[in-house]
Structures are given as C-alpha cells and as structure tokens.
Short mmCIF file of C-alpha atoms and ligand atoms in Angstrom, two decimals:
data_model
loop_
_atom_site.label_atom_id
_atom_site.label_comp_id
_atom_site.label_asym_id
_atom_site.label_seq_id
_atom_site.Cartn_x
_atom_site.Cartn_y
_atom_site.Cartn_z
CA UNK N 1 0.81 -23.77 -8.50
CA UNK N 2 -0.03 -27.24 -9.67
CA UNK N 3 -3.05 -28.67 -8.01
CA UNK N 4 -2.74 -32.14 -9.85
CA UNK N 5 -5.99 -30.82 -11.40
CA UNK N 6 -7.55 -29.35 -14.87
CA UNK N 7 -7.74 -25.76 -14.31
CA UNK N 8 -7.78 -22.41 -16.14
CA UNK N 9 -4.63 -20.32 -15.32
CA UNK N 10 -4.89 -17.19 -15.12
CA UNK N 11 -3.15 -16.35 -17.98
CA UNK N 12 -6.66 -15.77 -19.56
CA UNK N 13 -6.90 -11.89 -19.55
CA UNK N 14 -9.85 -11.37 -17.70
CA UNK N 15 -8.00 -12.62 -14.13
CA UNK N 16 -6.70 -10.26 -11.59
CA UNK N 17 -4.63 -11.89 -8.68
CA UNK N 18 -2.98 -9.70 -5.87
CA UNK N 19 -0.85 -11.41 -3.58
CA UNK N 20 -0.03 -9.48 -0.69
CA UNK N 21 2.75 -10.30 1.50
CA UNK N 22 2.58 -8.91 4.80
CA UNK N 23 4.45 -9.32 8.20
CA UNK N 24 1.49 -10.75 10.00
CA UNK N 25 -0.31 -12.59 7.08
CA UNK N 26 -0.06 -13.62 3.37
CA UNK N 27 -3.31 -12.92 1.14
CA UNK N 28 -4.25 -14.19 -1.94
CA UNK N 29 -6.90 -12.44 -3.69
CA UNK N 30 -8.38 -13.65 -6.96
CA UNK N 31 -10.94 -11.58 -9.16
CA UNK N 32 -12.90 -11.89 -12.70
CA UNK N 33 -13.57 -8.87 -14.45
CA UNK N 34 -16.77 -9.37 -16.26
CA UNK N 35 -19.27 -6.48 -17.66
CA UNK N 36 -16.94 -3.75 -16.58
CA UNK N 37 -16.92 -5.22 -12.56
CA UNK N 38 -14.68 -7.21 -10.86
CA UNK N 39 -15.84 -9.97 -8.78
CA UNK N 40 -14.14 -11.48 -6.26
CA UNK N 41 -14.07 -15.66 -7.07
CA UNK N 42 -10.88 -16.65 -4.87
CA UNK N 43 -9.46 -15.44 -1.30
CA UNK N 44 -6.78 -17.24 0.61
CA UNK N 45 -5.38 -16.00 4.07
CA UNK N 46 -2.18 -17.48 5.66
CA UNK N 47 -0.30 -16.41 8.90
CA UNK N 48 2.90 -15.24 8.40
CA UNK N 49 5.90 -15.88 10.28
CA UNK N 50 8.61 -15.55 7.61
CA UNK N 51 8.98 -11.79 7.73
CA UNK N 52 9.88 -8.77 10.46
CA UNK N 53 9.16 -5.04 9.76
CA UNK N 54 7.79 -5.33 6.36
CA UNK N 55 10.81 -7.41 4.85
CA UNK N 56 11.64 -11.17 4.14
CA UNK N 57 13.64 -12.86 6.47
CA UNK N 58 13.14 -16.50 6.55
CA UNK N 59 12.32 -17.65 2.32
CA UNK N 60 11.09 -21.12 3.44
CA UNK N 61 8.50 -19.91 5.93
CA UNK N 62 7.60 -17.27 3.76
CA UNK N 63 6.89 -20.00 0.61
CA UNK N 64 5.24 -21.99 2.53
CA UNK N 65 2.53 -19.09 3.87
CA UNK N 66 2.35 -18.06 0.48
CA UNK N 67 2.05 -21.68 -1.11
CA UNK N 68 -1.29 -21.81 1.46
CA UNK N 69 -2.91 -18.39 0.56
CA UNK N 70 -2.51 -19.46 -2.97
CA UNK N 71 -3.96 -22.98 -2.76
CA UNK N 72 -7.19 -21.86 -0.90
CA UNK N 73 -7.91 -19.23 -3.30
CA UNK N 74 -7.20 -21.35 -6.01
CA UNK N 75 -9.91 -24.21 -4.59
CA UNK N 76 -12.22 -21.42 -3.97
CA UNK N 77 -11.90 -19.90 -7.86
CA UNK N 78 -11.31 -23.35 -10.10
CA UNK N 79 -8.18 -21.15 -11.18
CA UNK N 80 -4.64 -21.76 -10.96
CA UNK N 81 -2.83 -19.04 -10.42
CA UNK N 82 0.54 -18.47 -12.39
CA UNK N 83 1.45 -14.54 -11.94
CA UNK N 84 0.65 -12.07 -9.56
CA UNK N 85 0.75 -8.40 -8.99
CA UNK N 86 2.52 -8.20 -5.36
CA UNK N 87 2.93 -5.43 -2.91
CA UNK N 88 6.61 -4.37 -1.27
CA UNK N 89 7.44 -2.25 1.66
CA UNK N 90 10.07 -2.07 4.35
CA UNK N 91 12.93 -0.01 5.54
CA UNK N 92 14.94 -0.46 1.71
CA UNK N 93 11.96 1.87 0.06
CA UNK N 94 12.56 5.26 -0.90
CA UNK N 95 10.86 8.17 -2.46
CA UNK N 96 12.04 11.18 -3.95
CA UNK N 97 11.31 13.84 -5.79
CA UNK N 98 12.75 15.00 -9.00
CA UNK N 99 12.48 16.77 -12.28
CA UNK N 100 12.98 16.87 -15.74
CA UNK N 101 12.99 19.25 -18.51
CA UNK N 102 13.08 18.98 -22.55
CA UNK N 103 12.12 21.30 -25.58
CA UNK N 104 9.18 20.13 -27.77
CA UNK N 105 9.86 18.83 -30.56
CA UNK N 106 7.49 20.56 -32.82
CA UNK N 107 5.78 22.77 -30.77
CA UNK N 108 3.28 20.53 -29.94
CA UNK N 109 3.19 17.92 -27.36
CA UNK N 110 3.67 14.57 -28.82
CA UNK N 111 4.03 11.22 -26.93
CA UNK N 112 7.89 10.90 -27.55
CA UNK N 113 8.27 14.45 -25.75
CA UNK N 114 6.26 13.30 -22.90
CA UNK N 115 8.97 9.95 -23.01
CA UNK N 116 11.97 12.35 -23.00
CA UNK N 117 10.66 13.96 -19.93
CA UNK N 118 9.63 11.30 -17.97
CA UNK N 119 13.26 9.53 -18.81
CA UNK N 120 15.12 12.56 -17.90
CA UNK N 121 13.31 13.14 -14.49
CA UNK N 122 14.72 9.97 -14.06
CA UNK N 123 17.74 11.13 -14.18
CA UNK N 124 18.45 10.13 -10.81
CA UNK N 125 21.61 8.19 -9.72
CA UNK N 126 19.94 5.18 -8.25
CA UNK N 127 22.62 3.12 -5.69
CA UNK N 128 23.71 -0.17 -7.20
CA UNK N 129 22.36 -1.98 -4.63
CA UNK N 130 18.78 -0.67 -5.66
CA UNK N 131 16.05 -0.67 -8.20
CA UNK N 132 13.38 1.65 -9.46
CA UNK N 133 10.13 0.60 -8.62
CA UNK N 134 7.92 3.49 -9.73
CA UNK N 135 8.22 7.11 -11.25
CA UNK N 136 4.51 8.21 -10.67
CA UNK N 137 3.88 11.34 -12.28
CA UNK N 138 2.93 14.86 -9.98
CA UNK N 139 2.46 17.48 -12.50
CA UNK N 140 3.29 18.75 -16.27
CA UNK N 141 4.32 22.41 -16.91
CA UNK N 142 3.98 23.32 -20.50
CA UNK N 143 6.11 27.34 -20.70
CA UNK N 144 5.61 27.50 -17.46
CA UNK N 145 2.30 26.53 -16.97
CA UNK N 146 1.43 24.25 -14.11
CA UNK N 147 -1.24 22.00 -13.04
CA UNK N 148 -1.28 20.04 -16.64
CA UNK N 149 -2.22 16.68 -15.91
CA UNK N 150 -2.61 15.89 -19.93
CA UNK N 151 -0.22 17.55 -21.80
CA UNK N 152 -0.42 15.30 -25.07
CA UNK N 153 -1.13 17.48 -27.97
CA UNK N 154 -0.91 20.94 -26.36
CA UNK N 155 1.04 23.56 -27.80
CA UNK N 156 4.60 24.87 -25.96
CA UNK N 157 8.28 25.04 -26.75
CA UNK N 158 9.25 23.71 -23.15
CA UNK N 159 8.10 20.30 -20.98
CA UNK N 160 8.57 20.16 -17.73
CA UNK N 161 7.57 17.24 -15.14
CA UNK N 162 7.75 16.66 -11.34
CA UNK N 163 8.32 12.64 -10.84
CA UNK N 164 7.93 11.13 -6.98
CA UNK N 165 10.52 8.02 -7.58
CA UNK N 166 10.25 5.15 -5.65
CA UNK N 167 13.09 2.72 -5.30
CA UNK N 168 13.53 -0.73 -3.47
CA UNK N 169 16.27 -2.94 -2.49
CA UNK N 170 17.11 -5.08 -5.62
CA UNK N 171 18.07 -8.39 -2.70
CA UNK N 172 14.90 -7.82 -1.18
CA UNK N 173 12.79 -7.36 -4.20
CA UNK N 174 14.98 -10.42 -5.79
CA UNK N 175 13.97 -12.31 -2.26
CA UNK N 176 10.24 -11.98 -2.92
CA UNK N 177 10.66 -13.01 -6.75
CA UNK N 178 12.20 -15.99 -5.70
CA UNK N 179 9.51 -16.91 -3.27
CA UNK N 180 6.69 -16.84 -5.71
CA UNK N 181 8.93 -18.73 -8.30
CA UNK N 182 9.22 -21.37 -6.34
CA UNK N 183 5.71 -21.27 -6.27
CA UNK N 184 5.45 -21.71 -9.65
CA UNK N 185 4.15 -17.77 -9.74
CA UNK N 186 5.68 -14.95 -12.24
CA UNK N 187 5.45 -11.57 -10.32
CA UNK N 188 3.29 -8.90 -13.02
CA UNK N 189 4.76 -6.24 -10.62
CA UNK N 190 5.72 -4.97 -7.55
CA UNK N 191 3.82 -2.36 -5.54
CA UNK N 192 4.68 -0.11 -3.18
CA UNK N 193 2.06 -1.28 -0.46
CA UNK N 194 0.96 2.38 0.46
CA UNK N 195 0.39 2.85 -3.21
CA UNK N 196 -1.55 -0.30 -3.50
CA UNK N 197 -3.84 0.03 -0.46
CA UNK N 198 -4.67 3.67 -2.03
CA UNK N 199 -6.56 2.41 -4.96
CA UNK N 200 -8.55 0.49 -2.35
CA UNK N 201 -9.38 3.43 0.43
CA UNK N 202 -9.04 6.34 -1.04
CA UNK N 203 -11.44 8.77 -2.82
CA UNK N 204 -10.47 10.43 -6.10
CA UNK N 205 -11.47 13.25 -3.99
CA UNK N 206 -9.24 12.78 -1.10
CA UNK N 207 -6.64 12.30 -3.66
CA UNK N 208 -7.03 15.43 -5.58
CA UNK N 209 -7.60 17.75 -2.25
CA UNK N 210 -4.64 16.24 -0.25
CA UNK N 211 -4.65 13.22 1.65
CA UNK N 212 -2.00 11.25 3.76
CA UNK N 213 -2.99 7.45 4.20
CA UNK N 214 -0.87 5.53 6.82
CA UNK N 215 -1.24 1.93 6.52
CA UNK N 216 -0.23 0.46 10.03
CA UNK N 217 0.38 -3.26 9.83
CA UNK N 218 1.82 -5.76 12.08
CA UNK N 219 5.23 -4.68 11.41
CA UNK N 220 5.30 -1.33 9.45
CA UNK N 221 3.57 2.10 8.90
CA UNK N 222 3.47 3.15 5.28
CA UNK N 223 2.63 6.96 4.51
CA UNK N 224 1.63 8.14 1.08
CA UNK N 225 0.76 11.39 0.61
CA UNK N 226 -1.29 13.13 -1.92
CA UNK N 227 -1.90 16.04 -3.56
CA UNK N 228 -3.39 17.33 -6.99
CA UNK N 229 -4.52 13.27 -7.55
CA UNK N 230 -0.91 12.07 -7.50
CA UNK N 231 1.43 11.28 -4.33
CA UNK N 232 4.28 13.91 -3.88
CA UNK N 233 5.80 12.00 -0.47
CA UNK N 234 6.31 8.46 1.10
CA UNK N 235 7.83 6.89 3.76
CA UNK N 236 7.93 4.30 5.96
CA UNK N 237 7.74 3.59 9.79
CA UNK N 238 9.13 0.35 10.88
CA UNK N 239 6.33 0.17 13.81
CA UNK N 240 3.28 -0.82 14.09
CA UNK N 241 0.55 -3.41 15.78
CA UNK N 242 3.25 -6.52 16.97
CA UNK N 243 5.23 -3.53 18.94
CA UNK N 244 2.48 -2.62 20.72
CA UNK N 245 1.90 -6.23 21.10
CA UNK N 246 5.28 -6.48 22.55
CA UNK N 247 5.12 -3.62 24.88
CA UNK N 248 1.46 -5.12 26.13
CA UNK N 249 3.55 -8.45 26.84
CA UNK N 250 6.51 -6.65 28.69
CA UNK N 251 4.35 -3.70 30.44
CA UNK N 252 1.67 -6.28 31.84
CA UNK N 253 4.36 -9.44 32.14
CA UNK N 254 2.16 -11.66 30.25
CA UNK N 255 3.02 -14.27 27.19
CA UNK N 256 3.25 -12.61 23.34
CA UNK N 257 -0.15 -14.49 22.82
CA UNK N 258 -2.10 -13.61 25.54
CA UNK N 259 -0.87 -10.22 25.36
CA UNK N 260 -2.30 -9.79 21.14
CA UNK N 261 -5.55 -11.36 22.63
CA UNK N 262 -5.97 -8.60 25.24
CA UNK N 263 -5.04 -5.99 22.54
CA UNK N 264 -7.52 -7.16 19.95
CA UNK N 265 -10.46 -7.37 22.99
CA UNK N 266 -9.86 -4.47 25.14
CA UNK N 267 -7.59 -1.88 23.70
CA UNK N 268 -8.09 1.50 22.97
CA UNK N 269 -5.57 3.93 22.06
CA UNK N 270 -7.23 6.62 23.37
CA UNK N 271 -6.74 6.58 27.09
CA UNK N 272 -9.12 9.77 28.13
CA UNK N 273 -11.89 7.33 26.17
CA UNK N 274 -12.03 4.97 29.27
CA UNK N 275 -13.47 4.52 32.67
CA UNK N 276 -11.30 4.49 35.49
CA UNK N 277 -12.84 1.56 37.32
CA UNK N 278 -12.36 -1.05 34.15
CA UNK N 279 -10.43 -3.93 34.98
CA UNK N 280 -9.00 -7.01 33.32
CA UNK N 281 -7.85 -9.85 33.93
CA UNK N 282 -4.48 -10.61 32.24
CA UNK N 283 -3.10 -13.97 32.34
CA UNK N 284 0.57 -14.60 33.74
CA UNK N 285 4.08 -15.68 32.44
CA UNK N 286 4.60 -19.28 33.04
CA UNK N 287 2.08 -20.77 35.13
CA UNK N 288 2.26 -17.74 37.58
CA UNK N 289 -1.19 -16.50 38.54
CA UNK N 290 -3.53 -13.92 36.71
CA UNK N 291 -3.21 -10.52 37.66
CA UNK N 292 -5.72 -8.01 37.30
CA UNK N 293 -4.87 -4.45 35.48
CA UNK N 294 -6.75 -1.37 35.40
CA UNK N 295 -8.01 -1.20 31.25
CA UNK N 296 -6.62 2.37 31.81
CA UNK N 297 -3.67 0.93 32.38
CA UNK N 298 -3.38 -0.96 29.11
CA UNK N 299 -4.87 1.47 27.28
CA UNK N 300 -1.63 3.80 28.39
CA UNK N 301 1.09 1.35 27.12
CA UNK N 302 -1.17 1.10 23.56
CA UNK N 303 -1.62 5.02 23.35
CA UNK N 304 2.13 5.54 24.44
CA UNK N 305 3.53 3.53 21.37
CA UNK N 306 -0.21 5.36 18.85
CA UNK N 307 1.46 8.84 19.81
CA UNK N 308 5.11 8.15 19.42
CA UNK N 309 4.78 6.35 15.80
CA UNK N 310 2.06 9.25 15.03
CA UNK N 311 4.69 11.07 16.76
CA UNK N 312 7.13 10.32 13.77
CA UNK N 313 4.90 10.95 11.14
CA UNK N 314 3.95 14.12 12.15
CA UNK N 315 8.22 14.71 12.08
CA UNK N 316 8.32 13.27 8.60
CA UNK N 317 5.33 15.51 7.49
CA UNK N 318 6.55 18.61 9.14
CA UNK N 319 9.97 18.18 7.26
CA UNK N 320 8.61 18.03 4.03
CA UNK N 321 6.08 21.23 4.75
CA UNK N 322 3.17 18.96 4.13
CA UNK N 323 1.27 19.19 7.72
CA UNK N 324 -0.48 21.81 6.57
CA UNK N 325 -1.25 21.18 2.88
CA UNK N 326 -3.71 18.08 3.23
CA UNK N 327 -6.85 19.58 4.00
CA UNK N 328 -8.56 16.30 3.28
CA UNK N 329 -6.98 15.09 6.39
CA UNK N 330 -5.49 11.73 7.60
CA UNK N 331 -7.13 8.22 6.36
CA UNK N 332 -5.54 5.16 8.35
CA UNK N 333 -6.07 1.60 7.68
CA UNK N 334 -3.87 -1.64 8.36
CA UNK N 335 -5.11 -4.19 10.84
CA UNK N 336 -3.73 -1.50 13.59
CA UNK N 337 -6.24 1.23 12.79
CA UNK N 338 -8.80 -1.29 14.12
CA UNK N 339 -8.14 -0.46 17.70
CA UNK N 340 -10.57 1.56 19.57
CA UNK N 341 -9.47 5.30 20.20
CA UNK N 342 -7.24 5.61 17.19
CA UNK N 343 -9.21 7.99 14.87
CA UNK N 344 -9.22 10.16 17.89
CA UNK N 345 -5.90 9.92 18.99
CA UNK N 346 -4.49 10.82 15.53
CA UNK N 347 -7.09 14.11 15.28
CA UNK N 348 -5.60 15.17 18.76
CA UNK N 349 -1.95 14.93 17.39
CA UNK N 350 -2.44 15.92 13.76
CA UNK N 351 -4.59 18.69 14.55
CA UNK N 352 -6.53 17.24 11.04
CA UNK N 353 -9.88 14.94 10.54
CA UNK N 354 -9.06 11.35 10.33
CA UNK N 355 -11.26 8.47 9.12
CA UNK N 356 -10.49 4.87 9.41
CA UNK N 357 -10.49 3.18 5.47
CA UNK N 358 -11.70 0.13 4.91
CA UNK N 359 -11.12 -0.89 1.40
CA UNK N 360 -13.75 -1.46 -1.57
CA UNK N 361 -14.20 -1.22 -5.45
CA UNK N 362 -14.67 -5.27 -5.58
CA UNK N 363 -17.70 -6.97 -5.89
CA UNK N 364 -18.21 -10.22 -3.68
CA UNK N 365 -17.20 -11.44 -0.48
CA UNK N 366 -17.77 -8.04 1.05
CA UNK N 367 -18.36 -8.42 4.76
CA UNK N 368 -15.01 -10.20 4.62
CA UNK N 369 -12.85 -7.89 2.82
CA UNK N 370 -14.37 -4.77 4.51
CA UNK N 371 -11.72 -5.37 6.87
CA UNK N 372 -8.47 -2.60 6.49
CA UNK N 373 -6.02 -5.87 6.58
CA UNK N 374 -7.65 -6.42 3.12
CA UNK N 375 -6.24 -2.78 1.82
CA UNK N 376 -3.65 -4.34 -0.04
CA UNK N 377 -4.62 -7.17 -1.39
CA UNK N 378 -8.19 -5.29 -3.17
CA UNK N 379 -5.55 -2.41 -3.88
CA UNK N 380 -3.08 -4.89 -5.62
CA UNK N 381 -6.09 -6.02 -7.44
CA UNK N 382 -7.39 -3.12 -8.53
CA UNK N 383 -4.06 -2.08 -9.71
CA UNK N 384 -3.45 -5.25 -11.92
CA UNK N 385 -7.47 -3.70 -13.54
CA UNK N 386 -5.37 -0.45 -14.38
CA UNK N 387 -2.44 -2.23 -15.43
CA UNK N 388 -4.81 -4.31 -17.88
CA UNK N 389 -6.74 -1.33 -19.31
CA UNK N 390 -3.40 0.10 -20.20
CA UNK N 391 -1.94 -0.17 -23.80
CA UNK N 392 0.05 -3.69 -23.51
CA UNK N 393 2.97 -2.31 -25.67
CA UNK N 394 3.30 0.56 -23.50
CA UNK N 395 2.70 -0.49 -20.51
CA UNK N 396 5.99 -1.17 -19.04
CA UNK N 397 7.49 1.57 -19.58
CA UNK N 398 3.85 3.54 -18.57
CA UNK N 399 3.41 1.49 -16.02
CA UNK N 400 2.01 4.67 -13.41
CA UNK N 401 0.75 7.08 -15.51
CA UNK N 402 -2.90 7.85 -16.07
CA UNK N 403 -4.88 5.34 -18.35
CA UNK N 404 -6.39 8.44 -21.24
CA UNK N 405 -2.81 9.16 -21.38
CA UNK N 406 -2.42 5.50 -22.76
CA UNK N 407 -5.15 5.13 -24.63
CA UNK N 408 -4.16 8.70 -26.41
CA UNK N 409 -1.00 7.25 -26.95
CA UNK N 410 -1.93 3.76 -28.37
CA UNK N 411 -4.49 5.71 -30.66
CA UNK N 412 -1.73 7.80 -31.54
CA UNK N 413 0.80 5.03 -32.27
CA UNK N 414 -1.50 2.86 -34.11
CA UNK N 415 -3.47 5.09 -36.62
N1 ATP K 1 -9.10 -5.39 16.26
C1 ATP K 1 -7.82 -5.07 16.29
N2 ATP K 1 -7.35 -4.19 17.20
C2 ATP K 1 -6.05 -3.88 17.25
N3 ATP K 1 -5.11 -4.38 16.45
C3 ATP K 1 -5.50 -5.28 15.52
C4 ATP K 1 -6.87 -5.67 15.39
N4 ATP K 1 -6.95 -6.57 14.37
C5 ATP K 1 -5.71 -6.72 13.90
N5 ATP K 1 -4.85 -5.94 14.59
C6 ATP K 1 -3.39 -5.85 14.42
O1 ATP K 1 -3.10 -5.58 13.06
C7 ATP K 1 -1.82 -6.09 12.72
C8 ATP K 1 -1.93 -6.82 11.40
O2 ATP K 1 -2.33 -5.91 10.43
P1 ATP K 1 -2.20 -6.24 8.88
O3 ATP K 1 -2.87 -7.53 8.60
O4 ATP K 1 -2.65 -5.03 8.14
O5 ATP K 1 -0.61 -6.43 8.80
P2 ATP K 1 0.30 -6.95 7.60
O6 ATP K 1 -0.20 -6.37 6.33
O7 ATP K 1 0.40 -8.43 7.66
O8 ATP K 1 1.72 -6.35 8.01
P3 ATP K 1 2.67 -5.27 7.29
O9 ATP K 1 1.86 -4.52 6.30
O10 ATP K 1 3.14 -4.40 8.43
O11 ATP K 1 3.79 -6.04 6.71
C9 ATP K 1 -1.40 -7.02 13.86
O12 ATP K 1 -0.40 -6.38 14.64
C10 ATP K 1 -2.70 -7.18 14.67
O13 ATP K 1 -2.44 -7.35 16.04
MG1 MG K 2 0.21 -4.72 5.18
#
C-alpha cells in the first residue's frame, strides 16, 4: 500500500508478512529475519465485518479491514508491504487422500522420480469449479517399505507416496486475491488456516506422535490432524465463537453486543465447573430492564453449542478411524478456546488430553501475540520462513514438502 512515504517494501528478502483474514478480525503481521530469528517489527489488527463462516462475503468491507491491518503494521515497521502469505478456510476446502505409484528410474531414487510420484498422486480429478491448494506429503514406500520420509538417493525399483490434497473454491480464493490487489498486495500463497496455525502451536512432537488441532474462530472450526509429522485429515466446522454468541443473545434475550460481552467475562463451557448461587446481571433488548440469570445458566447455553460442535468432530474423527490413533491428544486454539471450561469439556468428550495452544516461534511483541487469535497470523509467518529457506526454483512446485528435501534437490540440480 502506498503511504505517500519513502519506505522499504518488502520485496527485500529478509521480510515475512502474514495476513490473516478471519471472520471476526483481519491481522497483519510483519517480521525481519535477522541472525537466524525472526522478529516481529509490524502488527496491525482490524475488526472484520466483511466475512461469515470463514468465507468472503462483502469485498468492500473486507478491503477496507484489510487496508487498516496493513497500514498500522506498516507505521509500526517503516515497511510497505507489497505481498503476503494469506490463510483460507471455509466450507469450499477439502482434503483427501490419495496415492501414487512409479518405477525408479535407475534403481535409485532421484529427484525426477520423487516429481513423477508426487504428480501422479495428484492424479485426482479436481471439479472445475476448484483449485489445488496443497498436496502435503504423508509417507514414501520404497518396495514396499514404509515410513520413508527421505527417499532421495535410496535404492528400489518401485515409489510409492500417500498425498493429503487440499483443494479450495477457485471464486473464493479469486475473491481474496482480488481484495489484497486492490490493496496494492500480491498474495505469495494461500494457506489452509489449520495448516498455518500448526506451525505456530504445535510441537514437532505432537506432530510426529499424532495430534488433532481445532482452531475455533468466530465463524469456523478447522481440524488438522497429524500423524508421523505430516497431516493425514482435515476438515472444517462452520461453528464456532459468534454462534455461541448468538445463542447467548437469543437464550438470555439480550442485544448481540451485550451478549459477546457476557461471553468473554463470565463464560465457561464447562457447566459442572460452576457454583450454583452465581448470578449475573444481563442487560435487556431495547430499553427493557436487566434481568438477572443464574451463571449456570449461561454457562449451559455455551457448553450446549462446546459439546455439539465437539460433538461433530468427534463424528468426523470416528469416520476416518482416527479417534483412537492420536495419542498426543487434542490441542485447541482460536479466540474460542479462550473460554473457561473448554480444555475440560473437550477431555470429557474426546476421552483424550487436551491443551489450549497459544502460538510462538517469533521473537517480539510476545505478551501480545501469546493470544490463540494470533495462531494464524505467526503460523502464516512462519510459513512464508519455510517457504524462503526453500530452493526458489523449486519452490512452487515444492511448495509443502520438507526443506532437506529441497536443499538435496537444489544441491543435486546445481552441481
Ligand atoms: N476470552 C474469550 N472467551 C470466549 N470467547 C472469546 C474470547 N476471546 C475471543 N473469543 C471469541 O473468539 C472468536 C474470535 O476468534 P478468532 O480471532 O480466532 O477468529 P477469526 O480468526 O477472526 O475467525 P475465523 O478463523 O473463524 O474466520 C470470537 O467469536 C470471540 O467472541
Ligand atoms: Mg481464524
């Protein structure tokens, strides 16, 4: 964006922006790497009223959150921002899995085998109306070996990969493009959100063991699921924190407002957490008089909508025979895992430990970006640092597969 003033852009290769576009807000997170860290110089935060469940439905309210994010972060940095990595969710995602399969070349694995593989496990007839967003590698098998994560230069007559695909609506990935253009910003790439806030919360650990993150927002619940250090499952709940907002309004017949301020102060979404002799005071619908609830009461409505999108989850889980193969449990973040009770709610319905994660891996401005509505935007930044330590010439094409397998690669290719 033009600020009218001299600035460095950040076309200089040491800048990582994230720009994450969410139903409730729009953040703007600028970072320097410098001496192997990256430091946090710009963060803007805008409300955001151009979107429901995840997905653009008003552009001008949308460029106009987005114009704001951008502008404060770019005060707060001296930089002007002209591309961005951004995140994308909503109903119009979908993951799959899929294979492929090719003979090696000459018996050994070279990096146009491992191209052939990954191209044929893409082999998927993707609707017209969509695009592919990511093919994120699960695992190699070399003559039926599994469990390769590196299979460059081993020795086999056969290749085999399992691929989780991810595709997105091309209108409403074309939507979002042509928001940031007319914000004078060139998107680097789209990111699943999920995938984004995983860089940010998760441990490689987690990761590796088998993990399934839900990011609850204002409008959606994203689920990635992990096993062996890759995801093998996502999806996508179009619920979260403004329908419990909504049920608080209807439930205790009190204004939208009023009814997010009583969620944010005296919530819980675990009801057996709470006395039974709290009360509050909730104000009325226009101009009638303030009631007063029982917080047990409120807390019910809140742990009613907790357990039925939880509820779903658990479906989606069950369905893919994953419930029980994540023995590093559940990690939720979002702005909606910051309601009392919710850690303990999920343990009661997933039967598995759950922790609440709060993002890091950047250095600067941490007491602010501790907060899980920050997963995103640190995880789109963090994924822009992978993206950059990639080979350039490859990285298009590489864009989700680990960085040694790139660097192996662009040593290969260029000596
Ligand atoms: N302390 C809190 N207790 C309960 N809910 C909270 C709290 N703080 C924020 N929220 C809720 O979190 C939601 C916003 O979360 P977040 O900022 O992660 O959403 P978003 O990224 O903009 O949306 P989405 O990812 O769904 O598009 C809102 O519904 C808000 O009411
Ligand atoms: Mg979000």
């Amino acid at each position: 964006m033009g600020l009218g003033i001299n600035m460095a852009t950040n076309g200089s290769n040491n800048i990582r922006v994230g720009i994450d576009i969410g139903t409730s807000k729009v953040v703007c997170l600028i970072a320097e790497y410098v001496d192997h860290e990256l430091r946090v110089i710009g963060l803007g935060s805008q409300t955001s009223r151009g979107l429901k469940n995840g997905v653009i439905v008003d552009i001008e309210s949308t460029v106009s959150a987005i114009e704001s994010a951008v502008n404060d972060a770019e005060l707060m940095s001296g930089k002007q921002v002209t591309s961005a990595f951004v995140g994308i969710s909503g109903g119009h995602i979908n993951g799959l899995n899929s294979e492929g399969v090719v003979g090696i070349k000459d018996k050994k694995v070279k990096v146009s085998d491992v191209d052939r593989v990954i191209t044929a496990a893409q082999a998927y007839a993707i609707p017209d109306d969509s695009q592919l967003l990511h093919v994120l590698p699960r695992d190699y098998i070399i003559d039926q070996q599994n469990g390769i994560k590196e299979p460059l230069g081993m020795a086999g007559v056969r290749l085999e990969t399992k691929v989780h695909l991810v595709t997105c609506n091309r209108n409403s990935a074309q939507n979002i493009s042509s928001c940031m253009k007319a914000c004078g910003i060139t998107v680097e790439g789209f990111v699943l959100e999920q995938l984004a806030s995983s860089y940010s919360v998760l441990s490689e650990d987690e990761k590796e063991l088998g993990t399934c993150l839900i990011d609850m927002g204002g409008g959606t619940s994203d689920v990635a699921v992990f096993q062996n250090g890759a995801i093998s499952h996502t999806a996508n709940i179009p619920t979260s924190g403004d329908h419990i907002t909504k049920d608080i309004a209807r439930a205790l017949q009190t204004p939208s407002m009023q009814a997010e301020e009583l969620k944010k102060k005296y919530g819980c979404a675990s009801s057996s957490i709470i006395h039974e002799n709290e009360t509050i005071e909730v104000p009325g619908m226009a101009g009638r008089k303030n009631k007063i609830f029982s917080r047990m009461a409120l807390a019910s409505v809140i742990e009613q909508r907790y357990l039925d999108i939880f509820g779903l989850i658990k479906q989606k889980l069950n369905l893919s025979s994953l419930e029980n193969n994540i023995p590093a449990g559940i990690v939720i973040t979002g702005g909606t895992s910051r309601m009392e009770g919710v850690a303990q709610l999920a343990e009661e319905v997933f039967n598995a430990p759950v922790r609440i994660g709060s993002p890091s891996g950047l250095i600067g401005l941490s007491d602010i970006l501790r907060n899980p509505i920050y997963a995103t935007a640190v995880g789109l930044v963090l994924y822009s640092q992978k993206s950059q330590e990639e080979d350039h010439m490859n990285y298009l094409f590489m864009k989700d597969k680990n960085i040694f397998n790139k660097a192996f690669r662009w040593i290969q290719n260029n000596f």
